[in-house]
Short mmCIF file of C-alpha atoms and ligand atoms in Angstrom, two decimals:
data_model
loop_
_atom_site.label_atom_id
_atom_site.label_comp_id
_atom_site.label_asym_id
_atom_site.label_seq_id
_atom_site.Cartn_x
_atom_site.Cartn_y
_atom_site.Cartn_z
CA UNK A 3 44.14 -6.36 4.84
CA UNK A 4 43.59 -4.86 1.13
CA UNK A 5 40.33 -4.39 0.22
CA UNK A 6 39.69 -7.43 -2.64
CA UNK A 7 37.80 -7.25 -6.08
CA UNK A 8 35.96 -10.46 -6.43
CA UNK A 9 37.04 -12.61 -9.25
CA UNK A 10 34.56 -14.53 -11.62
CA UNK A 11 34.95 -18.20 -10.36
CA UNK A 12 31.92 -19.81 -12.71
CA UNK A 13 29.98 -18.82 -15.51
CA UNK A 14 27.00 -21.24 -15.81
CA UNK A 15 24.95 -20.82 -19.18
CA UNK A 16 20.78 -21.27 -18.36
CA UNK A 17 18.95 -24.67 -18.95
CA UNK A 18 15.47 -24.30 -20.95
CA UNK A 19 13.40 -26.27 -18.37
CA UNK A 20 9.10 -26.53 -17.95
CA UNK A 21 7.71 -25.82 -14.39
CA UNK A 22 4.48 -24.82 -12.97
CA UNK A 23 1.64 -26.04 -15.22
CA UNK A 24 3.97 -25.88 -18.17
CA UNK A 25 5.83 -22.66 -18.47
CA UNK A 26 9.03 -22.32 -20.26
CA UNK A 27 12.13 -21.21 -18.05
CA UNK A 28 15.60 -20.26 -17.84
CA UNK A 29 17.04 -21.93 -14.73
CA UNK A 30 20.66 -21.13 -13.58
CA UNK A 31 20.54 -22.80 -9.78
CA UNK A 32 19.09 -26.15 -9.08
CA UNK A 33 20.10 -27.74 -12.31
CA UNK A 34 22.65 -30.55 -12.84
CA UNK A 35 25.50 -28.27 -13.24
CA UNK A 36 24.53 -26.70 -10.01
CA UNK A 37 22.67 -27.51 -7.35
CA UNK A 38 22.61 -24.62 -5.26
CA UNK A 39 24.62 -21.34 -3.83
CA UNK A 40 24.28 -21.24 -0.70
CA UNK A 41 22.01 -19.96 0.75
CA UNK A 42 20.10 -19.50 -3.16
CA UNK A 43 18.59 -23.01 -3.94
CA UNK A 44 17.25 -21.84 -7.55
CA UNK A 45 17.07 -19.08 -9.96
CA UNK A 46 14.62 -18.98 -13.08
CA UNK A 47 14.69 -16.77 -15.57
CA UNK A 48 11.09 -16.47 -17.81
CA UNK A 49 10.72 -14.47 -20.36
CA UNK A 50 8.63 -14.74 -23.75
CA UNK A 51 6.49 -12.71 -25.90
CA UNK A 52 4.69 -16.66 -26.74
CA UNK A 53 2.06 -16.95 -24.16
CA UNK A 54 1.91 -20.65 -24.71
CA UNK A 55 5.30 -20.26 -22.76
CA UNK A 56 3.88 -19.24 -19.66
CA UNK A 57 -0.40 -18.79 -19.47
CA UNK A 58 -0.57 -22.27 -17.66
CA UNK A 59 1.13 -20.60 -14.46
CA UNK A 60 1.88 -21.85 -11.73
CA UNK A 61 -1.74 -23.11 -9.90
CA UNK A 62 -1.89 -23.44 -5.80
CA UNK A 63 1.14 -25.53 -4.85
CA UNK A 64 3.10 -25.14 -1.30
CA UNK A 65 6.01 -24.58 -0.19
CA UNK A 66 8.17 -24.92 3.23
CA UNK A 67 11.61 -24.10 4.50
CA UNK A 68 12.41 -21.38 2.29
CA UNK A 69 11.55 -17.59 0.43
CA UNK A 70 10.45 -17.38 -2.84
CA UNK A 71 11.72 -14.29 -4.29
CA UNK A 72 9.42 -12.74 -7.46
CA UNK A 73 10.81 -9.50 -9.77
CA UNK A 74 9.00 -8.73 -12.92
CA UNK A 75 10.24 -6.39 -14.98
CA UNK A 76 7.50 -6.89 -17.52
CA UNK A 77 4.15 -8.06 -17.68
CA UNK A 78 1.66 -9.09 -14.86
CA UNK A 79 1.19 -12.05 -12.51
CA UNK A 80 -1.78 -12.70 -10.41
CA UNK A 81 -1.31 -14.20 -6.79
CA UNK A 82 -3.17 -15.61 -3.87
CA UNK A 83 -1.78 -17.51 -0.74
CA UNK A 84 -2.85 -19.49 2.18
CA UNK A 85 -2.28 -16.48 4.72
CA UNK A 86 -4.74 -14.41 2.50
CA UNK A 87 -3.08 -12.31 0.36
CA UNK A 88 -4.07 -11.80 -3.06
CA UNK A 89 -3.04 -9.28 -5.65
CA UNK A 90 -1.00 -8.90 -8.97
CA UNK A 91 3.00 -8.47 -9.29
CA UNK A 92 3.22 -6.20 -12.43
CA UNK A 93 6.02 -4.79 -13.94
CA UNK A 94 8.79 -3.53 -11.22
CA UNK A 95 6.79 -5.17 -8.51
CA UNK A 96 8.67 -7.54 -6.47
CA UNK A 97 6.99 -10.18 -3.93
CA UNK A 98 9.31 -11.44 -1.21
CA UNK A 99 7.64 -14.33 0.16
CA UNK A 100 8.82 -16.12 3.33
CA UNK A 101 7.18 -19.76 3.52
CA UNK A 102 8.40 -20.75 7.06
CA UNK A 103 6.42 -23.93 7.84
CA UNK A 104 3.73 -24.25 5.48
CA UNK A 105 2.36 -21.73 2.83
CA UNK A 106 -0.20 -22.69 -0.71
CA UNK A 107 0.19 -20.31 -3.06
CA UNK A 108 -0.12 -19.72 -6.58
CA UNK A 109 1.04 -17.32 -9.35
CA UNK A 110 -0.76 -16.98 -12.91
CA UNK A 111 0.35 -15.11 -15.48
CA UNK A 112 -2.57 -12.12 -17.09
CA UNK A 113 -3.46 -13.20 -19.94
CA UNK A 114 -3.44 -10.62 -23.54
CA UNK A 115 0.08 -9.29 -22.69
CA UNK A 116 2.63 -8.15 -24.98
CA UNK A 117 5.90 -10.36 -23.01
CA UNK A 118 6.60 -11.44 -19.89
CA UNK A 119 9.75 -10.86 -17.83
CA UNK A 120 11.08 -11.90 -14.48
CA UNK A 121 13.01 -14.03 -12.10
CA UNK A 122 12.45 -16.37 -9.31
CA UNK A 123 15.12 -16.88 -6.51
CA UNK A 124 14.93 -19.06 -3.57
CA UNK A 125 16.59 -18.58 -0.48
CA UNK A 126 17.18 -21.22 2.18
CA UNK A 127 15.80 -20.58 5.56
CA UNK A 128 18.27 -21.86 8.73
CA UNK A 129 16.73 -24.54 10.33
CA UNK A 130 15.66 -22.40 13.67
CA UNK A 131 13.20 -20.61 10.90
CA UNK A 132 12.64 -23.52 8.41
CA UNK A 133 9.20 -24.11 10.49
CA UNK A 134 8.34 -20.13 11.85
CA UNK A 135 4.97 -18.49 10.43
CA UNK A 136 4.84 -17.28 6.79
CA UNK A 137 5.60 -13.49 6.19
CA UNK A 138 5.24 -11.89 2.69
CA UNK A 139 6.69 -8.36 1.81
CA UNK A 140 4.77 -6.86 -1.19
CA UNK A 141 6.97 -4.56 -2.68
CA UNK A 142 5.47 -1.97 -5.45
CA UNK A 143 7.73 -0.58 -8.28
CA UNK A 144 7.30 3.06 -6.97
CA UNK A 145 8.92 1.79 -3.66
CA UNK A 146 12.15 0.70 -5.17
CA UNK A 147 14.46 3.51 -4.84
CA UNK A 148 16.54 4.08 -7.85
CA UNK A 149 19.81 5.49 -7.76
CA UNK A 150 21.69 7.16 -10.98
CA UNK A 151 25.36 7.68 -10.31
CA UNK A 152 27.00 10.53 -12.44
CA UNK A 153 28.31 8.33 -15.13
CA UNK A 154 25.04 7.04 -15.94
CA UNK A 155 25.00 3.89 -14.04
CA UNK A 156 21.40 3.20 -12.53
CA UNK A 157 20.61 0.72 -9.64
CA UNK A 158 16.99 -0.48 -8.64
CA UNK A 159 17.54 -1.26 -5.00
CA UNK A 160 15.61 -4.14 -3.88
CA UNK A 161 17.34 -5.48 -0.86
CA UNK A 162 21.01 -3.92 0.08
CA UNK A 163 22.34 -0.82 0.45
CA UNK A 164 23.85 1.28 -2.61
CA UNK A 165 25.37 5.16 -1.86
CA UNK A 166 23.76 5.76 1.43
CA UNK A 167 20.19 4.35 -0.41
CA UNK A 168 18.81 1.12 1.44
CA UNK A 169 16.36 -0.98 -0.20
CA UNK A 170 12.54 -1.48 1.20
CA UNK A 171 12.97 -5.32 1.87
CA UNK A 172 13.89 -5.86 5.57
CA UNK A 173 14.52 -8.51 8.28
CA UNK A 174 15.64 -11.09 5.74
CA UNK A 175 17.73 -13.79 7.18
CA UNK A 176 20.28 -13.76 4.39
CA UNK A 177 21.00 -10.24 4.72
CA UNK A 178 20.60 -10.10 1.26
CA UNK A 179 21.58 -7.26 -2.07
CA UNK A 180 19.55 -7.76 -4.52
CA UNK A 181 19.44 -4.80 -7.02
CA UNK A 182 18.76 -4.36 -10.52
CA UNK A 183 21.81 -2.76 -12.21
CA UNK A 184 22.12 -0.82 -16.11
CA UNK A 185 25.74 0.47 -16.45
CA UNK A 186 25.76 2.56 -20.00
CA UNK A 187 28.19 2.08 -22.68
CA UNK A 188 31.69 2.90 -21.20
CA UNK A 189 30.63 3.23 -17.89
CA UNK A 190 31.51 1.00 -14.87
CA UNK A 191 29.87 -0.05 -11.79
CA UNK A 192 31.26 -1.26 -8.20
CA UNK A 193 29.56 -2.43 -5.25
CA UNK A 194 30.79 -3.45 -1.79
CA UNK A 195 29.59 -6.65 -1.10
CA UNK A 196 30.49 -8.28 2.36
CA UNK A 197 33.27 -10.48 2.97
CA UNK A 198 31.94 -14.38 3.05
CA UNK A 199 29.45 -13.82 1.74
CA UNK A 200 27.45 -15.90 -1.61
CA UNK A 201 27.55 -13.45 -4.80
CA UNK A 202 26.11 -13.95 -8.40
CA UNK A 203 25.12 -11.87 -11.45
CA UNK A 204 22.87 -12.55 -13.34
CA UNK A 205 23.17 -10.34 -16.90
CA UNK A 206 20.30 -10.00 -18.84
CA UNK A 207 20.42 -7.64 -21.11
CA UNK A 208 23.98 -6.54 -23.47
CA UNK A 209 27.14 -7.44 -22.27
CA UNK A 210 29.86 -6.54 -20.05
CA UNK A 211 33.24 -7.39 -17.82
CA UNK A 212 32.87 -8.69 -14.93
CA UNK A 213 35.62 -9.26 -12.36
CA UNK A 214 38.98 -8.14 -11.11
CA UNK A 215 41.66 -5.74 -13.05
CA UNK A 216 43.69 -7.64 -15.27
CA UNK A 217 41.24 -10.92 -15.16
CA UNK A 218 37.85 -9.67 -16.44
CA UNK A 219 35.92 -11.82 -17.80
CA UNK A 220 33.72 -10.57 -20.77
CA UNK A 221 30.17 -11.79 -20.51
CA UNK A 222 26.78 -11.97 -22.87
CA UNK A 223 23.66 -12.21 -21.96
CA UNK A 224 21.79 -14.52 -20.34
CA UNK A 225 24.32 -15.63 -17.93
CA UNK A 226 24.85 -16.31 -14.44
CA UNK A 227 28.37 -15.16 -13.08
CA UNK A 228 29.53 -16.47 -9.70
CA UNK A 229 31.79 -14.75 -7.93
CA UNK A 230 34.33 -16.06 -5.85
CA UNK A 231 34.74 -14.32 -1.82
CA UNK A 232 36.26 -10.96 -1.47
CA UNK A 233 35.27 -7.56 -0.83
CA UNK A 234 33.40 -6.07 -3.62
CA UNK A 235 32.78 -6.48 -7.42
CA UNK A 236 33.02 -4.41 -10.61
CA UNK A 237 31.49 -4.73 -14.03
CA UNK A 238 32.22 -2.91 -16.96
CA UNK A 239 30.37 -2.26 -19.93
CA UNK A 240 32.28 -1.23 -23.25
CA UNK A 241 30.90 -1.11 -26.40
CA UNK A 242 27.25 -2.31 -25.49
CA UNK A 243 25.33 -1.48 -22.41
CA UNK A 244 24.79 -4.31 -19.58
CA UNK A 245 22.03 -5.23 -17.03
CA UNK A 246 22.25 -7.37 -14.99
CA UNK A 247 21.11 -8.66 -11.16
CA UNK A 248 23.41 -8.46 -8.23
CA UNK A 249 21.92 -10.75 -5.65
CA UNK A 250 24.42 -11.75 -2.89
CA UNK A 251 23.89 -13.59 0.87
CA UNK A 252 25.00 -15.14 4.28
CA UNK A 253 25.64 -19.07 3.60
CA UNK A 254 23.93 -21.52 5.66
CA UNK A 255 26.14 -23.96 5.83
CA UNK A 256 23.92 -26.46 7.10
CA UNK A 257 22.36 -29.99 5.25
CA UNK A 258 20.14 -29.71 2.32
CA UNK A 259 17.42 -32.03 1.71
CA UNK A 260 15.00 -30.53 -0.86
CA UNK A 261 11.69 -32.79 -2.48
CA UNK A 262 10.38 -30.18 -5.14
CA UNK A 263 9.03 -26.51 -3.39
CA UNK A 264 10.32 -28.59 0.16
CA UNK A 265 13.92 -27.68 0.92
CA UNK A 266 14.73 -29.12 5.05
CA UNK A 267 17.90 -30.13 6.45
CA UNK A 268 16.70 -33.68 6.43
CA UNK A 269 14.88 -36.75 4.75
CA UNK A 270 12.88 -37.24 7.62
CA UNK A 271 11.59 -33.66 7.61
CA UNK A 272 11.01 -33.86 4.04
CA UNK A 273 8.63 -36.99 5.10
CA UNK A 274 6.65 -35.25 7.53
CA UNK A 275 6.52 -32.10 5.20
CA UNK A 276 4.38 -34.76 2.57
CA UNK A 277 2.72 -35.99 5.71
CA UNK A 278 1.08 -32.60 6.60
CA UNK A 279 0.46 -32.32 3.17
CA UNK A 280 -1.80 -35.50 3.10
CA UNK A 281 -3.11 -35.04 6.57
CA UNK A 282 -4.12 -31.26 5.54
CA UNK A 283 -1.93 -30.08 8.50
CA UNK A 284 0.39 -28.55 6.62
CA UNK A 285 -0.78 -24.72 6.05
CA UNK A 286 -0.47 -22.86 9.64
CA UNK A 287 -3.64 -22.39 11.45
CA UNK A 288 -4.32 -18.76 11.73
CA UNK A 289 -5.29 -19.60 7.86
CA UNK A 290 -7.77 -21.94 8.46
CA UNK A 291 -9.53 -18.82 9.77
CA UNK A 292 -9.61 -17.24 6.23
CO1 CO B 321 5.77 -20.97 -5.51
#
Protein backbone atom coordinates (compact mmCIF):
# COMPACT_ATOMS: atom_id res chain seq x y z
CA UNK A 1 0.00 0.00 0.00
CA UNK A 2 1.12 3.81 -0.76
CA UNK A 3 2.57 5.44 1.87
CA UNK A 4 -0.40 8.23 3.00
CA UNK A 5 -0.01 12.01 3.99
CA UNK A 6 -2.41 12.62 6.77
CA UNK A 7 -5.13 15.02 6.02
CA UNK A 8 -6.35 17.79 8.52
CA UNK A 9 -9.74 16.31 9.74
CA UNK A 10 -10.49 19.20 12.63
CA UNK A 11 -9.25 22.41 13.50
CA UNK A 12 -10.52 23.26 17.04
CA UNK A 13 -9.84 27.02 18.11
CA UNK A 14 -8.72 27.14 22.23
CA UNK A 15 -11.32 27.97 25.01
CA UNK A 16 -10.03 30.71 27.66
CA UNK A 17 -10.84 28.57 30.76
CA UNK A 18 -9.54 29.12 34.86
CA UNK A 19 -7.97 26.00 36.56
CA UNK A 20 -5.75 25.38 39.41
CA UNK A 21 -6.18 28.16 42.01
CA UNK A 22 -7.21 30.52 39.26
CA UNK A 23 -4.89 30.54 36.34
CA UNK A 24 -5.89 31.57 32.95
CA UNK A 25 -5.64 28.78 30.15
CA UNK A 26 -5.93 27.84 26.68
CA UNK A 27 -7.60 24.41 26.58
CA UNK A 28 -7.95 22.52 23.21
CA UNK A 29 -9.00 18.77 24.65
CA UNK A 30 -11.52 18.25 27.33
CA UNK A 31 -13.76 21.10 26.36
CA UNK A 32 -17.32 20.91 24.95
CA UNK A 33 -16.22 20.76 21.45
CA UNK A 34 -14.02 17.91 22.39
CA UNK A 35 -13.81 15.71 24.89
CA UNK A 36 -10.84 13.82 24.30
CA UNK A 37 -8.31 12.13 21.56
CA UNK A 38 -7.71 9.16 22.43
CA UNK A 39 -5.56 8.32 24.31
CA UNK A 40 -4.95 12.58 25.14
CA UNK A 41 -7.80 13.51 27.63
CA UNK A 42 -6.69 17.38 27.74
CA UNK A 43 -4.36 19.90 26.44
CA UNK A 44 -3.81 23.48 28.03
CA UNK A 45 -2.09 26.00 26.68
CA UNK A 46 -0.84 29.00 29.43
CA UNK A 47 0.82 31.66 28.55
CA UNK A 48 0.87 35.42 29.89
CA UNK A 49 3.23 38.08 30.69
CA UNK A 50 0.07 39.12 33.61
CA UNK A 51 1.02 37.19 36.61
CA UNK A 52 -2.44 37.58 37.97
CA UNK A 53 -3.00 34.94 35.12
CA UNK A 54 -1.18 32.29 36.65
CA UNK A 55 0.74 33.09 40.42
CA UNK A 56 -2.22 31.21 42.18
CA UNK A 57 -0.85 27.79 40.65
CA UNK A 58 -1.93 24.90 40.94
CA UNK A 59 -1.64 23.88 45.05
CA UNK A 60 -1.38 19.91 46.11
CA UNK A 61 -4.25 18.20 44.29
CA UNK A 62 -4.12 14.32 43.04
CA UNK A 63 -4.46 12.61 40.40
CA UNK A 64 -5.10 8.78 39.21
CA UNK A 65 -5.36 6.82 36.02
CA UNK A 66 -3.39 8.92 33.89
CA UNK A 67 0.21 11.09 32.94
CA UNK A 68 0.38 14.53 33.23
CA UNK A 69 2.64 15.80 30.67
CA UNK A 70 4.48 19.47 31.59
CA UNK A 71 6.73 21.56 28.70
CA UNK A 72 7.68 25.07 29.47
CA UNK A 73 9.17 26.91 27.08
CA UNK A 74 9.34 29.97 29.28
CA UNK A 75 9.38 30.82 32.72
CA UNK A 76 9.63 28.59 35.91
CA UNK A 77 7.33 26.27 37.87
CA UNK A 78 8.01 24.86 41.21
CA UNK A 79 6.89 21.17 42.04
CA UNK A 80 6.58 18.68 44.80
CA UNK A 81 4.73 15.24 44.83
CA UNK A 82 3.62 12.54 47.09
CA UNK A 83 6.53 10.08 45.97
CA UNK A 84 9.04 12.88 47.03
CA UNK A 85 10.15 14.69 44.35
CA UNK A 86 10.54 18.27 44.40
CA UNK A 87 12.21 20.67 42.04
CA UNK A 88 11.45 23.46 39.41
CA UNK A 89 10.44 22.90 35.55
CA UNK A 90 12.09 26.01 33.92
CA UNK A 91 12.25 26.92 30.56
CA UNK A 92 12.80 23.71 28.10
CA UNK A 93 12.30 21.44 31.04
CA UNK A 94 9.69 18.93 30.58
CA UNK A 95 8.13 16.70 33.56
CA UNK A 96 6.50 13.48 32.43
CA UNK A 97 4.55 12.39 35.26
CA UNK A 98 2.88 8.95 35.45
CA UNK A 99 0.08 8.97 38.30
CA UNK A 100 -0.83 5.20 38.23
CA UNK A 101 -3.00 4.74 41.34
CA UNK A 102 -2.67 7.63 43.45
CA UNK A 103 -0.18 10.63 43.27
CA UNK A 104 -0.64 14.60 45.27
CA UNK A 105 1.16 16.91 43.60
CA UNK A 106 1.37 20.44 42.99
CA UNK A 107 2.86 22.98 40.53
CA UNK A 108 3.36 26.87 41.36
CA UNK A 109 4.41 29.21 39.17
CA UNK A 110 7.99 31.58 40.44
CA UNK A 111 6.94 34.49 41.09
CA UNK A 112 8.89 38.12 39.44
CA UNK A 113 9.01 36.56 35.92
CA UNK A 114 8.92 38.27 32.73
CA UNK A 115 5.98 35.51 30.94
CA UNK A 116 5.12 32.27 31.29
CA UNK A 117 4.83 29.58 28.61
CA UNK A 118 3.82 25.97 28.42
CA UNK A 119 1.47 23.13 27.89
CA UNK A 120 -0.17 20.43 29.79
CA UNK A 121 -1.22 17.08 28.08
CA UNK A 122 -2.81 14.16 29.61
CA UNK A 123 -2.56 10.80 28.52
CA UNK A 124 -4.89 7.95 29.45
CA UNK A 125 -3.40 5.00 31.14
CA UNK A 126 -5.05 1.30 29.96
CA UNK A 127 -6.82 -0.03 32.65
CA UNK A 128 -4.04 -2.94 33.49
CA UNK A 129 -1.88 0.39 34.54
CA UNK A 130 -4.70 2.81 35.63
CA UNK A 131 -3.80 1.53 39.39
CA UNK A 132 0.36 0.58 38.99
CA UNK A 133 2.88 2.80 41.19
CA UNK A 134 3.59 6.42 40.17
CA UNK A 135 6.79 7.02 37.98
CA UNK A 136 7.97 10.58 37.06
CA UNK A 137 10.65 11.27 34.28
CA UNK A 138 12.33 14.70 34.91
CA UNK A 139 13.53 15.75 31.78
CA UNK A 140 16.11 18.91 31.67
CA UNK A 141 16.27 21.22 28.56
CA UNK A 142 19.97 20.21 27.89
CA UNK A 143 18.64 16.56 27.51
CA UNK A 144 16.33 17.26 24.67
CA UNK A 145 18.19 16.55 21.61
CA UNK A 146 17.64 19.04 18.92
CA UNK A 147 17.84 18.28 15.45
CA UNK A 148 18.34 21.07 12.51
CA UNK A 149 17.65 19.62 9.11
CA UNK A 150 19.47 21.45 6.16
CA UNK A 151 16.64 23.68 5.25
CA UNK A 152 16.46 25.14 8.54
CA UNK A 153 13.78 23.16 10.08
CA UNK A 154 14.56 22.46 13.91
CA UNK A 155 12.89 19.71 16.08
CA UNK A 156 13.14 19.50 20.02
CA UNK A 157 12.67 15.79 20.50
CA UNK A 158 10.79 15.00 23.52
CA UNK A 159 9.33 11.62 23.01
CA UNK A 160 9.64 9.95 19.28
CA UNK A 161 12.11 9.42 17.02
CA UNK A 162 13.17 12.17 14.28
CA UNK A 163 16.35 11.28 11.64
CA UNK A 164 17.87 8.46 13.52
CA UNK A 165 17.56 10.99 16.93
CA UNK A 166 15.25 9.35 19.72
CA UNK A 167 13.94 11.40 22.40
CA UNK A 168 14.96 10.87 26.34
CA UNK A 169 11.32 9.94 27.47
CA UNK A 170 10.96 6.11 27.53
CA UNK A 171 8.61 3.21 28.45
CA UNK A 172 5.51 5.30 27.87
CA UNK A 173 2.45 3.31 27.23
CA UNK A 174 1.27 5.45 24.35
CA UNK A 175 4.33 5.13 22.48
CA UNK A 176 4.17 8.60 22.13
CA UNK A 177 6.07 11.75 19.56
CA UNK A 178 5.99 14.57 21.12
CA UNK A 179 8.48 17.17 19.66
CA UNK A 180 8.69 20.74 19.45
CA UNK A 181 8.92 21.78 15.76
CA UNK A 182 10.13 25.60 14.02
CA UNK A 183 10.04 25.18 10.18
CA UNK A 184 11.54 28.72 8.72
CA UNK A 185 9.92 30.77 6.16
CA UNK A 186 9.67 28.58 2.96
CA UNK A 187 10.75 25.60 4.45
CA UNK A 188 8.75 22.36 5.04
CA UNK A 189 8.72 19.69 7.50
CA UNK A 190 7.56 15.82 7.38
CA UNK A 191 7.42 13.28 9.92
CA UNK A 192 6.47 9.59 9.83
CA UNK A 193 3.99 9.04 12.23
CA UNK A 194 2.60 5.39 12.66
CA UNK A 195 -0.33 4.07 11.04
CA UNK A 196 -3.49 4.11 13.68
CA UNK A 197 -2.27 5.97 15.50
CA UNK A 198 -3.94 9.58 17.43
CA UNK A 199 -2.09 12.78 15.84
CA UNK A 200 -2.51 16.58 16.63
CA UNK A 201 -0.61 19.88 16.19
CA UNK A 202 -0.70 22.18 18.12
CA UNK A 203 0.81 25.68 16.36
CA UNK A 204 1.88 28.24 18.48
CA UNK A 205 3.75 30.53 17.08
CA UNK A 206 3.26 32.08 12.97
CA UNK A 207 1.49 30.16 10.65
CA UNK A 208 1.66 27.42 8.27
CA UNK A 209 -0.02 24.46 5.94
CA UNK A 210 -0.75 21.67 7.30
CA UNK A 211 -1.91 18.52 5.49
CA UNK A 212 -1.86 16.60 2.27
CA UNK A 213 -0.79 17.99 -1.42
CA UNK A 214 -3.53 19.62 -3.01
CA UNK A 215 -5.73 19.91 0.43
CA UNK A 216 -3.56 21.97 2.83
CA UNK A 217 -5.06 23.63 5.10
CA UNK A 218 -3.51 27.08 6.08
CA UNK A 219 -3.39 27.56 9.81
CA UNK A 220 -2.68 30.62 12.51
CA UNK A 221 -1.72 30.42 15.61
CA UNK A 222 -3.03 29.15 18.47
CA UNK A 223 -4.63 26.18 17.03
CA UNK A 224 -5.02 22.63 17.47
CA UNK A 225 -4.99 20.58 14.11
CA UNK A 226 -6.19 16.97 14.17
CA UNK A 227 -5.14 14.82 11.84
CA UNK A 228 -6.98 12.16 10.40
CA UNK A 229 -5.01 8.23 10.17
CA UNK A 230 -2.36 7.69 7.63
CA UNK A 231 1.23 7.46 7.43
CA UNK A 232 2.91 10.66 8.05
CA UNK A 233 2.28 14.48 8.03
CA UNK A 234 3.72 17.63 6.45
CA UNK A 235 3.53 21.28 7.30
CA UNK A 236 4.61 24.06 5.41
CA UNK A 237 5.48 27.40 6.28
CA UNK A 238 5.37 30.24 3.52
CA UNK A 239 5.57 33.62 4.13
CA UNK A 240 5.82 33.50 8.07
CA UNK A 241 7.63 30.97 10.12
CA UNK A 242 5.53 28.21 12.19
CA UNK A 243 5.95 26.30 15.52
CA UNK A 244 4.13 24.17 16.49
CA UNK A 245 3.80 20.64 18.74
CA UNK A 246 3.55 17.28 17.14
CA UNK A 247 2.25 15.00 19.82
CA UNK A 248 0.81 11.70 18.44
CA UNK A 249 -0.26 8.07 20.31
CA UNK A 250 -1.66 4.44 20.53
CA UNK A 251 -5.62 4.77 21.23
CA UNK A 252 -7.06 3.03 24.08
CA UNK A 253 -10.07 2.27 22.99
CA UNK A 254 -11.48 1.41 26.16
CA UNK A 255 -14.45 3.39 28.51
CA UNK A 256 -13.79 6.76 29.86
CA UNK A 257 -15.09 7.86 33.06
CA UNK A 258 -13.18 10.97 34.23
CA UNK A 259 -14.34 13.19 37.76
CA UNK A 260 -11.79 16.19 37.49
CA UNK A 261 -7.70 14.96 37.73
CA UNK A 262 -9.64 11.12 37.99
CA UNK A 263 -9.93 9.61 34.53
CA UNK A 264 -11.04 5.35 35.11
CA UNK A 265 -12.90 3.22 32.86
CA UNK A 266 -15.79 3.35 35.23
CA UNK A 267 -18.23 5.25 37.68
CA UNK A 268 -17.64 2.88 40.24
CA UNK A 269 -13.88 3.34 40.11
CA UNK A 270 -14.30 6.94 40.03
CA UNK A 271 -16.26 6.30 43.53
CA UNK A 272 -13.66 4.46 45.17
CA UNK A 273 -10.97 6.90 43.70
CA UNK A 274 -13.04 9.82 46.11
CA UNK A 275 -13.22 7.08 48.67
CA UNK A 276 -9.39 6.74 49.11
CA UNK A 277 -9.34 10.24 48.92
CA UNK A 278 -11.54 10.66 52.11
CA UNK A 279 -10.22 7.60 53.81
CA UNK A 280 -6.49 9.01 53.17
CA UNK A 281 -5.78 5.68 51.31
CA UNK A 282 -5.38 7.06 48.28
CA UNK A 283 -1.48 8.06 47.84
CA UNK A 284 0.59 4.58 47.58
CA UNK A 285 2.33 3.56 50.65
CA UNK A 286 5.98 3.61 50.00
CA UNK A 287 5.06 7.55 50.45
CA UNK A 288 3.80 7.41 53.68
CA UNK A 289 7.48 6.68 54.40
CA UNK A 290 8.54 10.22 53.22
CO1 LIG B 1 -1.68 18.02 38.28
Amino acid sequence: MNKQLRTVINVVEPQTVMEGAGVRLKRSIATATLDNLDPFLLFDHFGSKDPADYIKGFPMHPHRGIETVTYMIQGAVNHKDSIGNAGSISSGDVQWMTSGGGIMHEEMPQPGQDEMIGFQLWVNLPARLKMSQPRYQDIFADQIPIVTRADGVKILVIAGEVDDVRGPVTEIEADPIYMDITVPQGGEFKQPVARGHTAFAYVFEGQGLFGSNGNEKAINHPRLVEFGDGDYVTVKATDQHVRFLLVSGKPLNEPIARYGPFVMNTQEEIQQALEDLRNGTFVFSEAENK
